[in-house]
Coordinates of C-alpha atoms in Angstrom, one line a residue:
Chain A
M18 CA -131.9 -10.3 -32.9
G19 CA -132.4 -13.6 -34.8
G20 CA -129.5 -15.9 -35.9
Q21 CA -129.5 -14.5 -39.4
E22 CA -129.5 -10.9 -38.3
K23 CA -126.8 -11.6 -35.7
L24 CA -124.5 -13.3 -38.1
L25 CA -124.9 -10.6 -40.7
R26 CA -124.1 -7.9 -38.1
D27 CA -121.0 -9.9 -37.0
I28 CA -119.9 -10.1 -40.6
G29 CA -120.5 -6.3 -40.8
I30 CA -118.3 -5.7 -37.8
V31 CA -115.5 -8.0 -39.0
D32 CA -115.5 -6.5 -42.5
F33 CA -115.5 -3.0 -41.1
V34 CA -112.3 -3.9 -39.2
L35 CA -110.9 -5.2 -42.5
V36 CA -111.8 -2.0 -44.3
E37 CA -110.2 0.1 -41.6
L38 CA -107.0 -2.0 -41.5
T39 CA -106.8 -2.0 -45.3
E40 CA -106.9 1.7 -45.5
Y41 CA -104.3 2.0 -42.8
L42 CA -102.0 -0.7 -44.4
D43 CA -102.3 1.1 -47.8
T44 CA -100.0 3.8 -46.5
H45 CA -98.2 1.7 -43.8
P46 CA -97.3 -1.4 -45.9
F47 CA -94.6 -2.7 -43.6
D48 CA -96.6 -2.6 -40.3
R49 CA -96.4 -6.2 -39.3
N50 CA -98.6 -5.8 -36.2
A51 CA -101.4 -4.4 -38.4
M52 CA -100.9 -7.2 -41.0
E53 CA -101.3 -9.8 -38.2
Y54 CA -104.6 -8.3 -37.3
F55 CA -105.6 -8.1 -40.9
N56 CA -104.8 -11.8 -41.6
H57 CA -106.7 -12.9 -38.5
Y58 CA -109.9 -11.0 -39.3
A59 CA -109.7 -11.9 -43.0
R60 CA -109.8 -15.6 -42.0
I61 CA -112.8 -15.0 -39.7
K62 CA -114.6 -13.1 -42.4
H63 CA -114.2 -15.9 -44.9
Q64 CA -115.5 -18.5 -42.4
M65 CA -118.5 -16.4 -41.4
S66 CA -119.4 -15.7 -45.1
R67 CA -119.3 -19.4 -45.8
E68 CA -121.5 -20.2 -42.9
F69 CA -123.9 -17.4 -43.9
A70 CA -124.1 -18.7 -47.4
Q71 CA -124.8 -22.3 -46.2
K72 CA -127.5 -21.3 -43.7
Y73 CA -129.2 -18.3 -45.4
F74 CA -128.1 -16.9 -48.8
P75 CA -124.8 -16.1 -50.6
L76 CA -123.5 -12.6 -50.0
T77 CA -121.1 -12.9 -52.9
K78 CA -121.1 -14.7 -56.3
E79 CA -118.2 -16.8 -55.1
M80 CA -120.6 -18.3 -52.5
A81 CA -123.5 -18.7 -54.9
E82 CA -123.0 -22.3 -56.1
S83 CA -126.5 -23.5 -57.0
D84 CA -128.5 -26.5 -58.3
K85 CA -132.3 -26.2 -57.9
E86 CA -132.6 -22.4 -57.9
W87 CA -130.2 -19.5 -58.7
R88 CA -129.4 -18.6 -55.1
W89 CA -127.7 -15.3 -55.9
G90 CA -130.7 -14.0 -57.7
M91 CA -133.2 -15.2 -55.1
A92 CA -131.3 -13.6 -52.2
P93 CA -132.9 -10.6 -50.5
L94 CA -131.6 -7.1 -51.4
P95 CA -129.9 -5.1 -48.7
W96 CA -132.2 -2.0 -49.0
E97 CA -135.2 -4.1 -48.2
G98 CA -134.4 -4.0 -44.5
A99 CA -135.7 -6.4 -41.8
C100 CA -139.3 -5.3 -42.3
G101 CA -139.1 -5.3 -46.1
Chain B
M12 CA -93.3 6.8 -46.0
Q13 CA -92.5 10.1 -44.4
D14 CA -91.9 9.0 -40.8
H15 CA -88.8 11.2 -40.5
L16 CA -91.0 14.3 -40.6
F17 CA -93.2 13.4 -37.6
N18 CA -91.5 15.0 -34.6
E19 CA -89.8 17.9 -36.2
N20 CA -90.2 21.5 -35.3
C21 CA -93.1 23.3 -37.1
D22 CA -90.6 26.1 -38.0
D23 CA -88.7 23.6 -40.1
F24 CA -91.6 23.2 -42.5
S25 CA -92.0 25.2 -45.6
V26 CA -94.9 27.8 -45.5
A27 CA -98.0 27.4 -47.8
M28 CA -97.9 23.6 -47.8
A29 CA -100.4 21.2 -46.1
Y30 CA -99.2 18.6 -43.7
V31 CA -100.8 15.6 -42.0
P32 CA -99.2 14.0 -38.9
W33 CA -98.3 10.4 -39.3
Q34 CA -100.5 7.7 -37.8
Y35 CA -98.9 5.0 -35.7
F36 CA -101.0 1.8 -35.2
D37 CA -100.8 0.5 -31.6
R38 CA -104.1 -1.2 -30.9
M39 CA -107.8 -1.3 -31.9
F40 CA -110.8 -0.8 -29.7
D41 CA -111.3 -3.9 -27.5
D42 CA -115.1 -3.5 -28.1
L43 CA -115.4 -3.9 -31.9
D44 CA -119.2 -3.6 -31.8
K45 CA -118.6 -0.1 -30.3
A46 CA -116.0 0.6 -33.0
Y47 CA -118.6 -0.4 -35.7
R48 CA -121.1 2.1 -34.2
I49 CA -118.8 5.0 -33.8
G50 CA -117.2 4.5 -37.2
T51 CA -113.5 3.7 -36.5
V52 CA -111.4 0.9 -35.0
F53 CA -108.6 3.3 -34.2
P54 CA -108.9 5.1 -30.8
E55 CA -106.7 7.9 -32.0
L56 CA -109.2 8.6 -34.9
D57 CA -112.3 8.7 -32.6
K58 CA -113.3 12.4 -33.0
P59 CA -116.9 13.0 -32.2
F60 CA -118.5 15.9 -34.1
T61 CA -119.5 18.6 -31.6
G62 CA -120.6 21.3 -34.1
R63 CA -117.5 23.4 -33.2
R64 CA -114.1 21.9 -33.2
C65 CA -113.0 18.3 -32.7
V66 CA -112.7 16.8 -29.2
Chain C
M5 CA -113.2 -3.9 -61.7
W6 CA -115.5 -4.3 -58.6
N7 CA -117.1 -7.0 -56.6
Y8 CA -120.5 -6.6 -54.9
E9 CA -121.6 -8.0 -51.5
K10 CA -125.3 -8.3 -50.9
R11 CA -125.4 -6.5 -47.6
L12 CA -125.1 -3.0 -46.2
Q13 CA -121.9 -1.8 -44.6
F14 CA -124.1 -1.0 -41.5
P15 CA -127.6 -2.3 -41.1
V16 CA -130.5 0.1 -41.9
N17 CA -134.0 -0.8 -40.7
I18 CA -136.4 2.2 -40.7
K19 CA -140.0 1.4 -39.7
E20 CA -141.7 4.8 -39.9
P21 CA -141.7 6.6 -43.2
N22 CA -140.7 10.3 -43.0
A23 CA -140.7 12.1 -46.4
K24 CA -139.6 15.4 -44.9
L25 CA -136.5 13.8 -43.4
A26 CA -135.9 12.0 -46.7
Q27 CA -135.7 15.4 -48.5
A28 CA -132.8 16.4 -46.2
I29 CA -131.0 13.1 -46.2
I30 CA -131.0 12.9 -50.1
S31 CA -128.3 15.6 -50.1
Q32 CA -126.0 13.0 -48.5
F33 CA -126.8 10.8 -51.6
G34 CA -126.5 13.3 -54.5
G35 CA -125.6 16.6 -53.0
P36 CA -122.3 18.6 -53.2
D37 CA -120.8 16.8 -50.2
G38 CA -122.7 13.6 -50.6
E39 CA -121.4 10.1 -51.0
L40 CA -121.7 10.0 -54.8
A41 CA -119.5 13.1 -55.1
A42 CA -117.1 11.6 -52.5
S43 CA -116.8 8.3 -54.4
M44 CA -116.4 9.9 -57.8
R45 CA -113.9 12.4 -56.4
Y46 CA -111.6 9.7 -55.1
L47 CA -112.1 7.3 -58.0
S48 CA -111.3 10.0 -60.5
Q49 CA -108.4 11.6 -58.7
R50 CA -106.5 8.4 -58.2
Y51 CA -105.2 8.0 -61.8
S52 CA -102.8 10.9 -61.6
V53 CA -101.4 10.3 -58.2
P54 CA -97.7 9.5 -58.6
Y55 CA -97.4 7.3 -55.4
R56 CA -98.8 3.8 -55.8
E57 CA -99.7 3.4 -52.1
V58 CA -101.7 6.7 -52.2
A59 CA -103.5 5.8 -55.5
G60 CA -104.3 2.4 -54.0
L61 CA -105.7 4.1 -50.9
L62 CA -107.9 6.5 -53.0
T63 CA -109.2 3.4 -54.7
D64 CA -110.1 1.7 -51.4
I65 CA -111.7 4.9 -50.0
G66 CA -113.6 5.5 -53.2
T67 CA -114.9 2.0 -52.9
E68 CA -115.9 2.5 -49.3
E69 CA -117.8 5.6 -50.3
L70 CA -119.9 3.5 -52.7
A71 CA -120.9 1.4 -49.7
H72 CA -121.9 4.6 -47.9
L73 CA -123.9 5.7 -51.0
E74 CA -125.8 2.4 -50.8
M75 CA -126.6 3.0 -47.1
V76 CA -127.8 6.5 -47.7
G77 CA -129.9 5.4 -50.7
T78 CA -131.4 2.7 -48.4
I79 CA -132.3 5.3 -45.8
V80 CA -134.0 7.5 -48.4
H81 CA -135.8 4.5 -49.8
Q82 CA -137.0 3.3 -46.4
L83 CA -138.1 6.8 -45.4
T84 CA -140.3 7.1 -48.5
R85 CA -141.8 3.7 -48.9
N86 CA -145.5 3.1 -48.1
L87 CA -146.3 6.8 -48.1
S88 CA -149.9 7.9 -48.5
M89 CA -150.8 10.7 -51.0
E90 CA -151.8 12.9 -48.0
E91 CA -148.3 12.4 -46.4
I92 CA -146.7 13.2 -49.7
E93 CA -148.5 16.5 -50.0
K94 CA -148.3 17.5 -46.3
S95 CA -144.5 16.9 -46.1
G96 CA -143.6 19.0 -49.1
F97 CA -142.5 15.8 -51.0
A98 CA -144.9 16.4 -53.9
N99 CA -142.5 18.4 -56.1
Y100 CA -139.9 15.5 -55.9
Y101 CA -142.7 13.0 -56.4
V102 CA -143.9 14.5 -59.6
D103 CA -140.6 13.8 -61.3
H104 CA -139.3 10.7 -59.5
T105 CA -142.2 9.2 -57.6
V106 CA -140.4 7.2 -54.8
G107 CA -137.3 6.5 -56.9
V108 CA -134.0 7.6 -55.4
W109 CA -132.5 10.2 -57.7
P110 CA -129.2 11.8 -56.9
Q111 CA -129.9 15.4 -56.1
A112 CA -129.1 18.0 -53.4
A113 CA -131.7 18.9 -50.7
G114 CA -132.6 22.0 -52.8
G115 CA -133.4 19.9 -55.8
I116 CA -130.1 20.6 -57.7
P117 CA -129.2 17.5 -59.8
F118 CA -125.9 15.8 -59.0
N119 CA -123.1 16.8 -61.4
A120 CA -119.3 16.6 -61.6
C121 CA -119.0 20.3 -60.7
E122 CA -119.4 19.1 -57.0
F123 CA -115.8 18.0 -57.0
Q124 CA -112.5 18.8 -58.7
V125 CA -109.7 16.7 -60.2
K126 CA -106.5 18.8 -60.9
G127 CA -103.9 16.1 -61.5
D128 CA -101.8 17.4 -58.6
P129 CA -101.8 15.2 -55.5
I130 CA -101.5 17.9 -52.9
T131 CA -104.2 20.0 -54.6
D132 CA -106.5 17.0 -54.9
L133 CA -105.9 15.8 -51.3
T134 CA -106.6 19.3 -50.0
E135 CA -109.9 19.3 -51.8
D136 CA -110.6 15.8 -50.3
M137 CA -110.1 17.2 -46.8
A138 CA -112.4 20.1 -47.5
A139 CA -115.1 17.8 -48.8
D140 CA -114.8 15.2 -46.1
G141 CA -114.8 17.8 -43.4
A142 CA -118.0 19.4 -44.9
A143 CA -119.7 16.0 -44.9
L144 CA -118.9 15.3 -41.2

């Protein structure tokens, strides 16, 4: 697995944790233990997304600051796959 | 929300209603790559499909 | 409103096309218990739920179902790209191909187009959640 593929997978793992914790916290809004986990992984997700945008391409428009070319539009699309 | 209903006797519940036991968060899987592959970070929600009933 | 992330919720990298398999998988895209029905079910039911935390949960689940829809669409796309005319005819994909070529169109495996009759919205939270459990159980 190359660096780009590895980082994207790690972002996938961390965001999956966030999705799961979000859905749990929606109905358990006072569970401080779960909130601590959420806060921890949300910070990691943000750092990883910034690193991915700097090295490869922006995953969100918030990370798409551009000068020479429109980086958001030039980014590969997720359904292309690794062999796309 | 309805924590108080959790450990009560089934006979105390009204008939013809649906109930879902309350989930208590304790810990996530240590191996998050595994959690990502099986589709949940909660060990208590790891219910592989066997074609019959849940494990 | 929604935000989009340019990545799949779980990576999909299919190397060998398989049009026969694509015709089964497409039901998980636009079939009665597919991801489109799941997403529209949750995102439509949420308005009439009287508990904010549950309506918020339905929003987050409906959003996650859209991410599932994108993964399933990707699987169908990758299973049907670079097909030869011979493979299209041999695999029984010709009927679909006549109308949609290799576009991904929301339909059930039997060719029935996606429509809102795949799910129900009754405005009663217990009735709607019961339908959600039936649908989610069927999709497992």
